[in-house]
Amino acid sequence: MGPVSERSMDYSMDCYFRQLWIDERLALNVSLPNISLNIKVLERLWYPDTVFLNGGKSFVHMVPMPNKFFRINKDGSVLYSQRLTIKATCKMRLEKYPLDSQKCQLLVGSFAYTIDDVIYEWRFGRHNSVEIAADMTLSQFDLLQAPCFNSTSILRGAPHSVLSIHFYLRRHMGFFLINVYVPCCLLVVLSWVSFWINREATSDRIALGTMTVLTMTFIGLDNRNDLPRVSYSTALDIYVAICFVFVLATIIQFAAVHYYTKFGCGEGPQLARYIAKEVELEEILEEQAGEEAQRSNDVAKENGHKRQILIKNGKPRETALFKCWNCFFGTKNVPHTSMLGNVLGLNSVSRIDKLSRIIFPVVFFAFNILYWCIYLSDTSQLL
């Protein structure tokens, strides 16, 4: 069995299709239990006009010879077997794709004879008439069961006897985890790297955000190639769309950081204190420079070293471990005197970034829990 196509909503299967009927006119008064005849003899006898009511492009295997078998038993029963490749339609509901289960049918009935002429029945009952090869495997599905049913349907205004087989299929998740879900999660996590990049590195953060958005767009368009153009969203579409929203939100978050942390906005009072402290520091340095103008060059070098210590606001040298900790969780709002831009917070981290480091992962983790709980809660809804 296979492949099963969601795009064309059909499936293929290779099978041995056997029919048995009784024609008392063919009863033989011989000692042999049965006689095997050439398939051409069947053209001179009556046989049911059996068709697959939901079949598409099917064919009988003809290489190297027609794969057909015809036998008459002594009591007049006729066994007709042939090897077929059947392509049948399968109406699928893809709201939970790829976390879905599907039910595909194969309908067998007469093309012209009504129920008054021909009645179809399963020879070995509903549960034993269909044999499935023990080594049969499908690339994307597990065949859970294939029960058989008898029914009567109104075809062309008259009741017809119809046999049906229901193939219950459950989709594998491995392919989609590797090619869609895991890449989407990694792209969302990659977009969070911008929260640890200084807010002054505008080009770096915009480049990272643009790259992740374009990659998510490509994944979203690519996963629709194998699906029909249905009018509803699948589970995969929803997941990709939410991941796209998370990635896009990182760019919007940086826009908020860039707008609300300028001087006079957001962190204005804090920056004003930095400027006041800078002016006071410059006055102190000017006084010291006037008093020490007459000193020797060695003394001037020593005072220059003290000036550097004063500019650094008296902070002792930090250890490598402390610097690593401060890189992830600290805010470098240290004023410098080299240029006015440094006074305004160069290489600083916004409070919005610090909050985003916590809010974004928590919300994304909660979304994943909710998503998998909803779509995995009833994966066997068709059984």
PDB file of C-alpha atoms in Angstrom, residues 126-350:
ATOM      1  CA  ARG A 126     -15.831  -9.055   7.934  1.00  0.00           C
ATOM      2  CA  HIS A 127     -12.636  -9.648   9.917  1.00  0.00           C
ATOM      3  CA  ASN A 128     -10.863 -12.365   7.930  1.00  0.00           C
ATOM      4  CA  SER A 129     -11.576 -11.576   4.289  1.00  0.00           C
ATOM      5  CA  VAL A 130      -8.784  -9.025   3.920  1.00  0.00           C
ATOM      6  CA  GLU A 131      -5.217 -10.191   4.448  1.00  0.00           C
ATOM      7  CA  ILE A 132      -2.442  -7.633   4.871  1.00  0.00           C
ATOM      8  CA  ALA A 133       1.148  -8.552   4.088  1.00  0.00           C
ATOM      9  CA  ALA A 134       3.158  -8.984   7.268  1.00  0.00           C
ATOM     10  CA  ASP A 135       6.097  -6.938   5.930  1.00  0.00           C
ATOM     11  CA  MET A 136       3.998  -4.065   4.591  1.00  0.00           C
ATOM     12  CA  THR A 137       5.254  -0.642   5.654  1.00  0.00           C
ATOM     13  CA  LEU A 138       4.285   2.924   4.744  1.00  0.00           C
ATOM     14  CA  SER A 139       6.664   5.869   4.669  1.00  0.00           C
ATOM     15  CA  GLN A 140       4.433   8.290   6.588  1.00  0.00           C
ATOM     16  CA  PHE A 141       1.694   6.141   8.107  1.00  0.00           C
ATOM     17  CA  ASP A 142       0.979   3.146  10.283  1.00  0.00           C
ATOM     18  CA  LEU A 143      -1.893   0.952   9.101  1.00  0.00           C
ATOM     19  CA  LEU A 144      -3.763   0.300  12.334  1.00  0.00           C
ATOM     20  CA  GLN A 145      -6.595  -1.881  11.050  1.00  0.00           C
ATOM     21  CA  ALA A 146      -8.704  -2.611   7.965  1.00  0.00           C
ATOM     22  CA  PRO A 147     -12.246  -3.683   8.914  1.00  0.00           C
ATOM     23  CA  CYS A 148     -14.732  -4.717   6.226  1.00  0.00           C
ATOM     24  CA  PHE A 149     -18.403  -3.757   5.865  1.00  0.00           C
ATOM     25  CA  ASN A 150     -21.451  -4.737   3.809  1.00  0.00           C
ATOM     26  CA  SER A 151     -23.933  -2.087   2.761  1.00  0.00           C
ATOM     27  CA  THR A 152     -26.566  -1.142   0.220  1.00  0.00           C
ATOM     28  CA  SER A 153     -26.204   2.127  -1.662  1.00  0.00           C
ATOM     29  CA  ILE A 154     -28.461   3.925  -4.096  1.00  0.00           C
ATOM     30  CA  LEU A 155     -26.537   4.251  -7.367  1.00  0.00           C
ATOM     31  CA  ARG A 156     -28.136   5.729 -10.470  1.00  0.00           C
ATOM     32  CA  GLY A 157     -31.531   5.581  -8.780  1.00  0.00           C
ATOM     33  CA  ALA A 158     -31.414   1.857  -7.891  1.00  0.00           C
ATOM     34  CA  PRO A 159     -30.130  -0.053  -4.836  1.00  0.00           C
ATOM     35  CA  HIS A 160     -26.763  -1.752  -5.325  1.00  0.00           C
ATOM     36  CA  SER A 161     -24.877  -4.137  -3.079  1.00  0.00           C
ATOM     37  CA  VAL A 162     -21.592  -2.549  -1.982  1.00  0.00           C
ATOM     38  CA  LEU A 163     -18.602  -3.893  -0.054  1.00  0.00           C
ATOM     39  CA  SER A 164     -16.221  -1.497   1.665  1.00  0.00           C
ATOM     40  CA  ILE A 165     -12.840  -1.652   3.359  1.00  0.00           C
ATOM     41  CA  HIS A 166     -11.862   1.077   5.820  1.00  0.00           C
ATOM     42  CA  PHE A 167      -8.117   1.623   6.138  1.00  0.00           C
ATOM     43  CA  TYR A 168      -7.316   3.439   9.390  1.00  0.00           C
ATOM     44  CA  LEU A 169      -3.992   5.263   9.040  1.00  0.00           C
ATOM     45  CA  ARG A 170      -1.988   7.118  11.678  1.00  0.00           C
ATOM     46  CA  ARG A 171       0.701   9.520  10.487  1.00  0.00           C
ATOM     47  CA  HIS A 172       4.342   9.381  11.580  1.00  0.00           C
ATOM     48  CA  MET A 173       5.773  12.537  13.191  1.00  0.00           C
ATOM     49  CA  GLY A 174       9.502  11.970  12.615  1.00  0.00           C
ATOM     50  CA  PHE A 175       9.754  13.680   9.231  1.00  0.00           C
ATOM     51  CA  PHE A 176       7.938  16.819  10.377  1.00  0.00           C
ATOM     52  CA  LEU A 177       9.858  17.051  13.648  1.00  0.00           C
ATOM     53  CA  ILE A 178      13.173  16.996  11.794  1.00  0.00           C
ATOM     54  CA  ASN A 179      12.226  19.263   8.883  1.00  0.00           C
ATOM     55  CA  VAL A 180       9.716  21.737  10.361  1.00  0.00           C
ATOM     56  CA  TYR A 181       9.191  21.765  14.127  1.00  0.00           C
ATOM     57  CA  VAL A 182      12.826  21.641  15.286  1.00  0.00           C
ATOM     58  CA  PRO A 183      14.047  24.255  12.729  1.00  0.00           C
ATOM     59  CA  CYS A 184      11.194  26.589  13.712  1.00  0.00           C
ATOM     60  CA  CYS A 185      12.079  26.272  17.407  1.00  0.00           C
ATOM     61  CA  LEU A 186      15.768  26.893  16.705  1.00  0.00           C
ATOM     62  CA  LEU A 187      14.962  30.002  14.648  1.00  0.00           C
ATOM     63  CA  VAL A 188      12.831  31.389  17.458  1.00  0.00           C
ATOM     64  CA  VAL A 189      15.629  30.749  19.964  1.00  0.00           C
ATOM     65  CA  LEU A 190      18.141  32.310  17.562  1.00  0.00           C
ATOM     66  CA  SER A 191      16.053  35.471  17.374  1.00  0.00           C
ATOM     67  CA  TRP A 192      16.400  35.845  21.153  1.00  0.00           C
ATOM     68  CA  VAL A 193      20.155  36.367  20.772  1.00  0.00           C
ATOM     69  CA  SER A 194      19.391  39.990  19.923  1.00  0.00           C
ATOM     70  CA  PHE A 195      18.306  40.550  23.549  1.00  0.00           C
ATOM     71  CA  TRP A 196      21.951  40.093  24.581  1.00  0.00           C
ATOM     72  CA  ILE A 197      23.291  42.459  21.902  1.00  0.00           C
ATOM     73  CA  ASN A 198      23.853  46.074  22.967  1.00  0.00           C
ATOM     74  CA  ARG A 199      21.073  48.383  21.908  1.00  0.00           C
ATOM     75  CA  GLU A 200      23.530  50.650  20.089  1.00  0.00           C
ATOM     76  CA  ALA A 201      24.392  47.802  17.644  1.00  0.00           C
ATOM     77  CA  THR A 202      21.422  48.638  15.450  1.00  0.00           C
ATOM     78  CA  SER A 203      22.724  47.031  12.251  1.00  0.00           C
ATOM     79  CA  ASP A 204      23.564  43.756  14.033  1.00  0.00           C
ATOM     80  CA  ARG A 205      20.169  43.385  15.636  1.00  0.00           C
ATOM     81  CA  ILE A 206      18.249  44.326  12.483  1.00  0.00           C
ATOM     82  CA  ALA A 207      20.341  41.914  10.382  1.00  0.00           C
ATOM     83  CA  LEU A 208      19.698  39.058  12.816  1.00  0.00           C
ATOM     84  CA  GLY A 209      15.974  39.789  12.941  1.00  0.00           C
ATOM     85  CA  THR A 210      15.663  40.076   9.167  1.00  0.00           C
ATOM     86  CA  MET A 211      17.505  36.787   8.611  1.00  0.00           C
ATOM     87  CA  THR A 212      15.244  34.853  10.985  1.00  0.00           C
ATOM     88  CA  VAL A 213      12.079  36.395   9.517  1.00  0.00           C
ATOM     89  CA  LEU A 214      13.073  35.504   5.954  1.00  0.00           C
ATOM     90  CA  THR A 215      13.984  31.946   6.968  1.00  0.00           C
ATOM     91  CA  MET A 216      10.656  31.478   8.725  1.00  0.00           C
ATOM     92  CA  THR A 217       8.893  32.792   5.621  1.00  0.00           C
ATOM     93  CA  PHE A 218      10.691  30.226   3.467  1.00  0.00           C
ATOM     94  CA  ILE A 219       9.751  27.371   5.820  1.00  0.00           C
ATOM     95  CA  GLY A 220       6.133  28.518   5.914  1.00  0.00           C
ATOM     96  CA  LEU A 221       5.881  28.567   2.117  1.00  0.00           C
ATOM     97  CA  ASP A 222       7.761  25.306   1.622  1.00  0.00           C
ATOM     98  CA  ASN A 223       5.572  23.195   3.916  1.00  0.00           C
ATOM     99  CA  ARG A 224       2.484  24.123   1.847  1.00  0.00           C
ATOM    100  CA  ASN A 225       3.836  22.562  -1.348  1.00  0.00           C
ATOM    101  CA  ASP A 226       2.706  19.046  -0.406  1.00  0.00           C
ATOM    102  CA  LEU A 227      -0.761  20.086   0.729  1.00  0.00           C
ATOM    103  CA  PRO A 228      -3.914  20.800  -1.274  1.00  0.00           C
ATOM    104  CA  ARG A 229      -5.247  24.331  -1.288  1.00  0.00           C
ATOM    105  CA  VAL A 230      -7.742  23.801   1.471  1.00  0.00           C
ATOM    106  CA  SER A 231      -9.758  26.669   2.907  1.00  0.00           C
ATOM    107  CA  TYR A 232      -8.752  26.033   6.520  1.00  0.00           C
ATOM    108  CA  SER A 233      -5.528  26.133   8.525  1.00  0.00           C
ATOM    109  CA  THR A 234      -3.736  22.947   9.500  1.00  0.00           C
ATOM    110  CA  ALA A 235      -1.941  22.352  12.777  1.00  0.00           C
ATOM    111  CA  LEU A 236       1.381  22.806  11.000  1.00  0.00           C
ATOM    112  CA  ASP A 237       0.275  26.166   9.581  1.00  0.00           C
ATOM    113  CA  ILE A 238      -0.663  27.367  13.052  1.00  0.00           C
ATOM    114  CA  TYR A 239       2.685  26.352  14.542  1.00  0.00           C
ATOM    115  CA  VAL A 240       4.697  27.996  11.767  1.00  0.00           C
ATOM    116  CA  ALA A 241       2.557  31.144  11.986  1.00  0.00           C
ATOM    117  CA  ILE A 242       3.048  31.449  15.757  1.00  0.00           C
ATOM    118  CA  CYS A 243       6.809  30.953  15.381  1.00  0.00           C
ATOM    119  CA  PHE A 244       6.785  33.644  12.697  1.00  0.00           C
ATOM    120  CA  VAL A 245       5.001  35.988  15.125  1.00  0.00           C
ATOM    121  CA  PHE A 246       7.644  35.324  17.798  1.00  0.00           C
ATOM    122  CA  VAL A 247      10.460  36.068  15.354  1.00  0.00           C
ATOM    123  CA  LEU A 248       8.745  39.219  14.108  1.00  0.00           C
ATOM    124  CA  ALA A 249       8.128  40.297  17.700  1.00  0.00           C
ATOM    125  CA  THR A 250      11.880  40.460  18.337  1.00  0.00           C
ATOM    126  CA  ILE A 251      12.223  43.147  15.644  1.00  0.00           C
ATOM    127  CA  ILE A 252       9.272  45.065  17.079  1.00  0.00           C
ATOM    128  CA  GLN A 253      10.833  44.703  20.524  1.00  0.00           C
ATOM    129  CA  PHE A 254      14.060  46.289  19.283  1.00  0.00           C
ATOM    130  CA  ALA A 255      12.064  49.136  17.758  1.00  0.00           C
ATOM    131  CA  ALA A 256      10.569  49.747  21.204  1.00  0.00           C
ATOM    132  CA  VAL A 257      14.022  49.617  22.787  1.00  0.00           C
ATOM    133  CA  HIS A 258      15.421  52.044  20.230  1.00  0.00           C
ATOM    134  CA  TYR A 259      12.542  54.485  20.683  1.00  0.00           C
ATOM    135  CA  TYR A 260      11.912  54.474  24.427  1.00  0.00           C
ATOM    136  CA  THR A 261      15.544  54.485  25.597  1.00  0.00           C
ATOM    137  CA  LYS A 262      16.704  57.642  23.824  1.00  0.00           C
ATOM    138  CA  PHE A 263      17.688  60.687  25.833  1.00  0.00           C
ATOM    139  CA  GLY A 264      14.609  62.420  27.127  1.00  0.00           C
ATOM    140  CA  CYS A 265      12.512  59.254  26.877  1.00  0.00           C
ATOM    141  CA  GLY A 266      12.273  56.163  28.982  1.00  0.00           C
ATOM    142  CA  GLU A 267      15.632  56.376  30.730  1.00  0.00           C
ATOM    143  CA  GLY A 268      16.014  60.160  30.598  1.00  0.00           C
ATOM    144  CA  PRO A 269      16.420  60.765  34.367  1.00  0.00           C
ATOM    145  CA  GLN A 270      19.125  58.164  34.589  1.00  0.00           C
ATOM    146  CA  LEU A 271      21.027  59.641  31.647  1.00  0.00           C
ATOM    147  CA  ALA A 272      20.638  63.144  33.123  1.00  0.00           C
ATOM    148  CA  ARG A 273      22.353  61.938  36.312  1.00  0.00           C
ATOM    149  CA  TYR A 274      25.181  60.557  34.172  1.00  0.00           C
ATOM    150  CA  ILE A 275      25.670  63.930  32.479  1.00  0.00           C
ATOM    151  CA  ALA A 276      25.665  65.806  35.829  1.00  0.00           C
ATOM    152  CA  LYS A 277      28.220  63.376  37.219  1.00  0.00           C
ATOM    153  CA  GLU A 278      30.318  63.807  34.065  1.00  0.00           C
ATOM    154  CA  VAL A 279      30.329  67.614  34.382  1.00  0.00           C
ATOM    155  CA  GLU A 280      31.333  67.393  38.025  1.00  0.00           C
ATOM    156  CA  LEU A 281      34.082  64.945  37.164  1.00  0.00           C
ATOM    157  CA  GLU A 282      35.451  67.226  34.436  1.00  0.00           C
ATOM    158  CA  GLU A 283      35.587  70.182  36.866  1.00  0.00           C
ATOM    159  CA  ILE A 284      37.565  68.135  39.356  1.00  0.00           C
ATOM    160  CA  LEU A 285      39.974  67.053  36.672  1.00  0.00           C
ATOM    161  CA  GLU A 286      40.484  70.642  35.486  1.00  0.00           C
ATOM    162  CA  GLU A 287      41.346  71.772  39.039  1.00  0.00           C
ATOM    163  CA  GLN A 288      43.811  68.929  39.453  1.00  0.00           C
ATOM    164  CA  ALA A 289      45.351  69.696  36.075  1.00  0.00           C
ATOM    165  CA  GLY A 290      45.950  73.342  37.125  1.00  0.00           C
ATOM    166  CA  GLU A 291      47.614  72.401  40.407  1.00  0.00           C
ATOM    167  CA  GLU A 292      49.850  69.759  38.858  1.00  0.00           C
ATOM    168  CA  ALA A 293      50.934  71.768  35.813  1.00  0.00           C
ATOM    169  CA  GLN A 294      54.366  72.492  37.369  1.00  0.00           C
ATOM    170  CA  ARG A 295      55.191  68.929  38.290  1.00  0.00           C
ATOM    171  CA  SER A 296      57.727  66.782  36.530  1.00  0.00           C
ATOM    172  CA  ASN A 297      56.889  64.393  33.686  1.00  0.00           C
ATOM    173  CA  ASP A 298      57.003  61.352  35.974  1.00  0.00           C
ATOM    174  CA  VAL A 299      54.544  62.939  38.345  1.00  0.00           C
ATOM    175  CA  ALA A 300      52.327  63.858  35.384  1.00  0.00           C
ATOM    176  CA  LYS A 301      52.300  60.248  34.243  1.00  0.00           C
ATOM    177  CA  GLU A 302      51.338  59.111  37.711  1.00  0.00           C
ATOM    178  CA  ASN A 303      48.511  61.655  37.848  1.00  0.00           C
ATOM    179  CA  GLY A 304      47.371  60.532  34.433  1.00  0.00           C
ATOM    180  CA  HIS A 305      47.064  57.013  35.840  1.00  0.00           C
ATOM    181  CA  LYS A 306      44.999  58.343  38.737  1.00  0.00           C
ATOM    182  CA  ARG A 307      42.820  60.231  36.262  1.00  0.00           C
ATOM    183  CA  GLN A 308      42.044  56.965  34.469  1.00  0.00           C
ATOM    184  CA  ILE A 309      41.091  55.379  37.775  1.00  0.00           C
ATOM    185  CA  LEU A 310      38.854  58.350  38.570  1.00  0.00           C
ATOM    186  CA  ILE A 311      37.209  58.189  35.170  1.00  0.00           C
ATOM    187  CA  LYS A 312      36.387  54.543  35.805  1.00  0.00           C
ATOM    188  CA  ASN A 313      34.498  55.753  38.883  1.00  0.00           C
ATOM    189  CA  GLY A 314      36.818  53.975  41.277  1.00  0.00           C
ATOM    190  CA  LYS A 315      35.798  50.425  40.311  1.00  0.00           C
ATOM    191  CA  PRO A 316      38.340  47.675  41.083  1.00  0.00           C
ATOM    192  CA  ARG A 317      39.402  45.271  38.326  1.00  0.00           C
ATOM    193  CA  GLU A 318      36.705  42.636  37.846  1.00  0.00           C
ATOM    194  CA  THR A 319      37.326  38.905  37.590  1.00  0.00           C
ATOM    195  CA  ALA A 320      36.577  36.963  34.390  1.00  0.00           C
ATOM    196  CA  LEU A 321      33.741  35.040  36.076  1.00  0.00           C
ATOM    197  CA  PHE A 322      32.107  38.267  37.263  1.00  0.00           C
ATOM    198  CA  LYS A 323      32.399  39.778  33.773  1.00  0.00           C
ATOM    199  CA  CYS A 324      30.717  36.684  32.278  1.00  0.00           C
ATOM    200  CA  TRP A 325      27.881  36.913  34.818  1.00  0.00           C
ATOM    201  CA  ASN A 326      27.502  40.659  34.180  1.00  0.00           C
ATOM    202  CA  CYS A 327      27.419  40.020  30.408  1.00  0.00           C
ATOM    203  CA  PHE A 328      24.225  37.976  30.709  1.00  0.00           C
ATOM    204  CA  PHE A 329      22.441  39.582  33.647  1.00  0.00           C
ATOM    205  CA  GLY A 330      24.035  42.995  34.209  1.00  0.00           C
ATOM    206  CA  THR A 331      23.648  46.445  32.653  1.00  0.00           C
ATOM    207  CA  LYS A 332      26.751  48.346  31.606  1.00  0.00           C
ATOM    208  CA  ASN A 333      25.665  51.918  32.226  1.00  0.00           C
ATOM    209  CA  VAL A 334      29.174  53.165  33.077  1.00  0.00           C
ATOM    210  CA  PRO A 335      29.835  56.766  31.954  1.00  0.00           C
ATOM    211  CA  HIS A 336      33.079  57.608  30.134  1.00  0.00           C
ATOM    212  CA  THR A 337      34.761  60.888  29.412  1.00  0.00           C
ATOM    213  CA  SER A 338      36.260  60.066  26.045  1.00  0.00           C
ATOM    214  CA  MET A 339      33.208  61.185  24.094  1.00  0.00           C
ATOM    215  CA  LEU A 340      29.765  62.548  24.808  1.00  0.00           C
ATOM    216  CA  GLY A 341      28.083  59.501  23.179  1.00  0.00           C
ATOM    217  CA  ASN A 342      29.567  57.260  25.820  1.00  0.00           C
ATOM    218  CA  VAL A 343      28.034  59.438  28.492  1.00  0.00           C
ATOM    219  CA  LEU A 344      24.613  58.741  26.985  1.00  0.00           C
ATOM    220  CA  GLY A 345      24.924  55.042  27.664  1.00  0.00           C
ATOM    221  CA  LEU A 346      27.211  53.431  25.041  1.00  0.00           C
ATOM    222  CA  ASN A 347      27.308  49.599  25.277  1.00  0.00           C
ATOM    223  CA  SER A 348      24.334  49.575  27.614  1.00  0.00           C
ATOM    224  CA  VAL A 349      21.450  47.137  27.955  1.00  0.00           C
ATOM    225  CA  SER A 350      17.872  48.334  28.165  1.00  0.00           C
TER     226      SER A 350
END
